[in-house]
Tab-separated table of C-alpha atoms in Angstrom:
chain	number	residue	atom	x	y	z
A	590	ALA	CA	-0.796	180.729	5.407
A	591	GLU	CA	1.392	182.675	3.033
A	592	TYR	CA	3.763	180.825	0.703
A	593	MET	CA	7.506	181.276	0.715
A	594	GLY	CA	9.826	179.416	-1.641
A	595	THR	CA	13.377	178.408	-0.837
A	596	ALA	CA	14.645	180.897	1.724
A	597	LEU	CA	18.225	179.769	2.034
A	598	ILE	CA	20.553	177.259	0.492
A	599	MET	CA	23.709	176.356	2.399
A	600	ALA	CA	26.441	173.975	1.465
A	601	THR	CA	27.863	172.042	4.386
A	602	ASP	CA	30.232	169.175	3.611
A	603	SER	CA	28.930	169.187	0.005
A	604	THR	CA	25.356	168.750	1.264
A	605	THR	CA	22.763	171.235	0.072
A	606	VAL	CA	20.185	172.336	2.625
A	607	SER	CA	17.146	174.330	1.542
A	608	PHE	CA	14.120	175.643	3.410
A	609	ARG	CA	10.528	176.240	2.345
A	610	LEU	CA	7.107	176.565	3.908
A	611	ALA	CA	4.948	173.468	4.056
A	612	ALA	CA	1.975	173.062	1.753
A	613	GLU	CA	-1.084	170.917	2.403
A	614	ALA	CA	0.372	168.141	0.236
A	615	ASP	CA	3.269	167.837	2.745
A	616	ALA	CA	1.075	166.863	5.725
A	617	ASP	CA	1.592	163.090	5.616
A	618	ALA	CA	5.356	163.425	5.130
A	619	ILE	CA	5.551	165.831	8.095
A	620	VAL	CA	3.645	163.414	10.340
A	621	ALA	CA	5.969	160.567	9.296
A	622	LEU	CA	9.085	162.685	9.973
A	623	VAL	CA	7.910	163.894	13.390
A	624	THR	CA	6.855	160.377	14.399
A	625	SER	CA	10.203	158.911	13.306
A	626	ALA	CA	12.091	161.477	15.398
A	627	TYR	CA	10.156	160.966	18.642
A	628	ARG	CA	8.133	157.744	18.776
A	629	GLY	CA	8.750	154.024	18.398
A	630	ASP	CA	11.825	152.036	17.487
A	631	ALA	CA	12.770	154.226	14.499
A	632	SER	CA	13.258	157.175	16.870
A	633	ARG	CA	15.923	155.291	18.813
A	634	ALA	CA	18.357	155.844	15.904
A	635	GLY	CA	18.597	159.505	17.003
A	636	TRP	CA	19.026	161.264	20.318
A	637	THR	CA	15.633	163.035	20.450
A	638	THR	CA	13.513	159.939	21.093
A	639	GLU	CA	10.653	160.091	23.576
A	640	ALA	CA	9.993	156.348	23.203
A	641	GLU	CA	10.739	155.711	26.886
A	642	LEU	CA	8.246	158.397	27.930
A	643	LEU	CA	5.409	158.248	25.401
A	644	ASP	CA	3.662	155.920	22.969
A	645	GLY	CA	1.111	156.815	20.343
A	646	GLN	CA	1.138	159.764	18.015
A	647	ARG	CA	3.067	163.015	18.335
A	648	THR	CA	0.886	164.712	15.710
A	649	ASN	CA	-1.553	163.729	12.971
A	650	PRO	CA	-2.448	164.958	9.471
A	651	GLU	CA	-5.417	166.999	10.727
A	652	MET	CA	-3.294	168.848	13.285
A	653	VAL	CA	-0.605	169.542	10.668
A	654	LEU	CA	-3.163	170.792	8.126
A	655	GLU	CA	-4.650	173.105	10.760
A	656	GLU	CA	-1.187	174.609	11.347
A	657	ILE	CA	-0.542	175.029	7.617
A	658	ARG	CA	-3.905	176.766	7.083
A	659	SER	CA	-3.803	179.062	10.129
A	660	GLU	CA	-2.834	182.734	9.880
A	661	GLY	CA	0.332	183.516	11.840
A	662	HIS	CA	1.509	179.888	11.697
A	663	ARG	CA	4.305	178.430	9.580
A	664	ILE	CA	5.696	174.961	9.239
A	665	ILE	CA	9.213	175.297	7.883
A	666	LEU	CA	10.630	172.320	6.020
A	667	ALA	CA	14.332	171.568	5.675
A	668	HIS	CA	15.410	169.521	2.692
A	669	ARG	CA	18.831	167.906	2.557
A	670	ASP	CA	19.900	167.213	-1.008
A	671	GLY	CA	16.240	167.530	-2.044
A	672	VAL	CA	14.861	165.091	0.560
A	673	LEU	CA	12.703	166.172	3.520
A	674	ALA	CA	14.957	165.868	6.557
A	675	GLY	CA	13.639	168.329	9.137
A	676	CYS	CA	10.730	170.529	10.129
A	677	CYS	CA	9.551	172.963	12.755
A	678	ASN	CA	6.512	175.068	13.449
A	679	ILE	CA	6.509	178.738	14.409
A	680	VAL	CA	3.456	180.604	15.658
A	681	ARG	CA	3.327	184.393	15.970
A	682	GLU	CA	1.854	185.564	19.266
A	683	SER	CA	2.159	189.359	19.218
A	684	ASP	CA	5.899	190.159	19.339
A	685	VAL	CA	6.841	186.689	20.616
A	686	CYS	CA	7.002	183.598	18.443
A	687	HIS	CA	6.396	180.049	19.675
A	688	PHE	CA	8.726	177.325	18.333
A	689	GLY	CA	7.544	173.720	18.177
A	690	MET	CA	7.123	170.484	16.232
A	691	PHE	CA	10.917	170.447	15.799
A	692	ALA	CA	12.088	167.229	14.164
A	693	VAL	CA	15.132	166.002	12.270
A	694	ASP	CA	15.407	162.598	10.612
A	695	PRO	CA	16.940	160.424	13.353
A	696	LYS	CA	19.448	158.882	10.921
A	697	ILE	CA	21.151	162.275	10.445
A	698	GLN	CA	20.690	163.863	13.882
A	699	GLY	CA	23.868	165.391	15.240
A	700	GLY	CA	25.011	166.548	11.803
A	701	GLY	CA	24.047	170.219	12.161
A	702	LEU	CA	20.730	170.322	10.289
A	703	GLY	CA	18.769	171.044	13.471
A	704	LYS	CA	20.956	174.063	14.246
A	705	LEU	CA	20.433	175.426	10.720
A	706	LEU	CA	16.677	174.851	10.866
A	707	MET	CA	16.374	176.520	14.248
A	708	ALA	CA	18.406	179.516	13.017
A	709	GLU	CA	16.132	179.785	9.963
A	710	ALA	CA	13.020	179.736	12.159
A	711	GLU	CA	14.503	182.475	14.354
A	712	ARG	CA	15.412	184.518	11.263
A	713	GLN	CA	11.889	184.292	9.870
A	714	ALA	CA	10.316	185.204	13.215
A	715	ARG	CA	12.612	188.214	13.580
A	716	GLU	CA	12.757	189.480	9.974
A	717	ASP	CA	9.322	188.561	8.616
A	718	TRP	CA	7.203	189.109	11.716
A	719	GLY	CA	9.297	191.501	13.828
A	720	CYS	CA	9.267	189.168	16.836
A	721	VAL	CA	11.668	190.054	19.653
A	722	ALA	CA	11.724	186.633	21.328
A	723	MET	CA	11.225	182.957	20.581
A	724	GLU	CA	9.709	180.677	23.206
A	725	MET	CA	9.173	176.943	23.422
A	726	THR	CA	7.910	174.301	25.788
A	727	VAL	CA	10.032	171.232	26.517
A	728	ILE	CA	9.241	168.167	28.615
A	729	ASP	CA	11.223	169.003	31.735
A	730	CYS	CA	12.960	165.615	32.063
A	731	ARG	CA	14.449	165.836	28.537
A	732	THR	CA	17.867	166.946	29.815
A	733	GLU	CA	19.795	166.299	26.588
A	734	LEU	CA	17.272	168.282	24.550
A	735	ILE	CA	17.248	171.110	27.089
A	736	ALA	CA	21.061	171.231	26.967
A	737	PHE	CA	20.882	171.548	23.142
A	738	TYR	CA	18.445	174.477	23.442
A	739	LYS	CA	20.568	176.163	26.113
A	740	ARG	CA	23.581	175.969	23.790
A	741	ARG	CA	21.435	177.802	21.212
A	742	GLY	CA	20.769	180.644	23.675
A	743	TYR	CA	17.466	179.572	25.238
A	744	ALA	CA	16.954	180.027	28.976
A	745	ALA	CA	14.433	178.553	31.394
A	746	THR	CA	11.725	180.988	32.462
A	747	GLY	CA	10.717	179.024	35.553
A	748	ILE	CA	7.213	178.633	34.103
A	749	LYS	CA	5.842	175.089	34.135
A	750	LYS	CA	2.818	173.877	32.178
A	751	PRO	CA	0.946	170.624	32.687
A	752	PHE	CA	1.254	167.789	30.177
A	753	PRO	CA	-2.135	167.139	28.475
A	754	TYR	CA	-2.761	163.762	30.107
A	755	GLY	CA	-5.838	162.061	28.675
A	756	ASP	CA	-5.570	163.821	25.291
A	757	SER	CA	-4.434	161.053	22.946
A	758	ARG	CA	-3.655	163.598	20.218
A	759	PHE	CA	-0.373	164.191	22.080
A	760	GLY	CA	0.513	160.583	22.786
A	761	GLU	CA	0.019	158.029	25.513
A	762	PRO	CA	2.286	158.703	28.498
A	763	LYS	CA	4.236	155.801	30.003
A	764	VAL	CA	5.005	157.836	33.138
A	765	ASP	CA	2.825	160.081	35.277
A	766	THR	CA	5.375	162.819	35.991
A	767	LEU	CA	5.524	164.639	32.637
A	768	CYS	CA	5.486	168.418	32.737
A	769	PHE	CA	6.454	171.144	30.264
A	770	GLU	CA	8.930	173.903	31.044
A	771	VAL	CA	8.978	177.154	29.076
A	772	TYR	CA	12.248	178.367	27.527
A	773	VAL	CA	12.825	181.707	25.793
A	774	LYS	CA	15.486	183.380	23.665
A	775	PRO	CA	15.705	187.067	22.730
A	776	LEU	CA	15.840	187.532	18.959
A	777	CYS	CA	17.258	191.044	18.914
A	778	SER	CA	18.924	193.539	21.180
A	779	ILE	CA	17.170	196.574	22.614
A	780	GLU	CA	19.005	198.706	20.047
A	781	GLY	CA	17.590	196.547	17.248
A	782	ILE	CA	13.926	196.999	18.231
């Protein structure tokens, strides 16, 4: 994957937020951040927890390293005052980009970092890769998360995808009704293509 240094520094309430692409040395920190945002008791400090739905891992160092090393994949890191506080993954698929592995430190969720990180991912997909849309999959019972994405301009496509039951790389489900729903957002107008 290509390297990109700090893409943007924004001051919000005297907090400095900067973005950069992940390097291989960041893999363990990314796994810890993603796990803290979605699994176990630590995740309950934020509003994105999946602790009631899933146990086990959300990702692992090998999966993160594969993303970092793959062409057309980026893991974008958000640092708040120099400390890793958020991440997401974007994957170029022709003129559409897939958004995933979105995590913000649960202790600071709701403070606007997620919105900034998502906007940065959309900017990179549009400006660096020429993508015209961003898509994502969301567990369909995650109503609060879906509402957040809808407020950011994402809309349900009506496409459902099965949850990978039996694949422990994605966690250990506590319920048997999990399903993904696909959401999409246009990244530019027809005039801008």
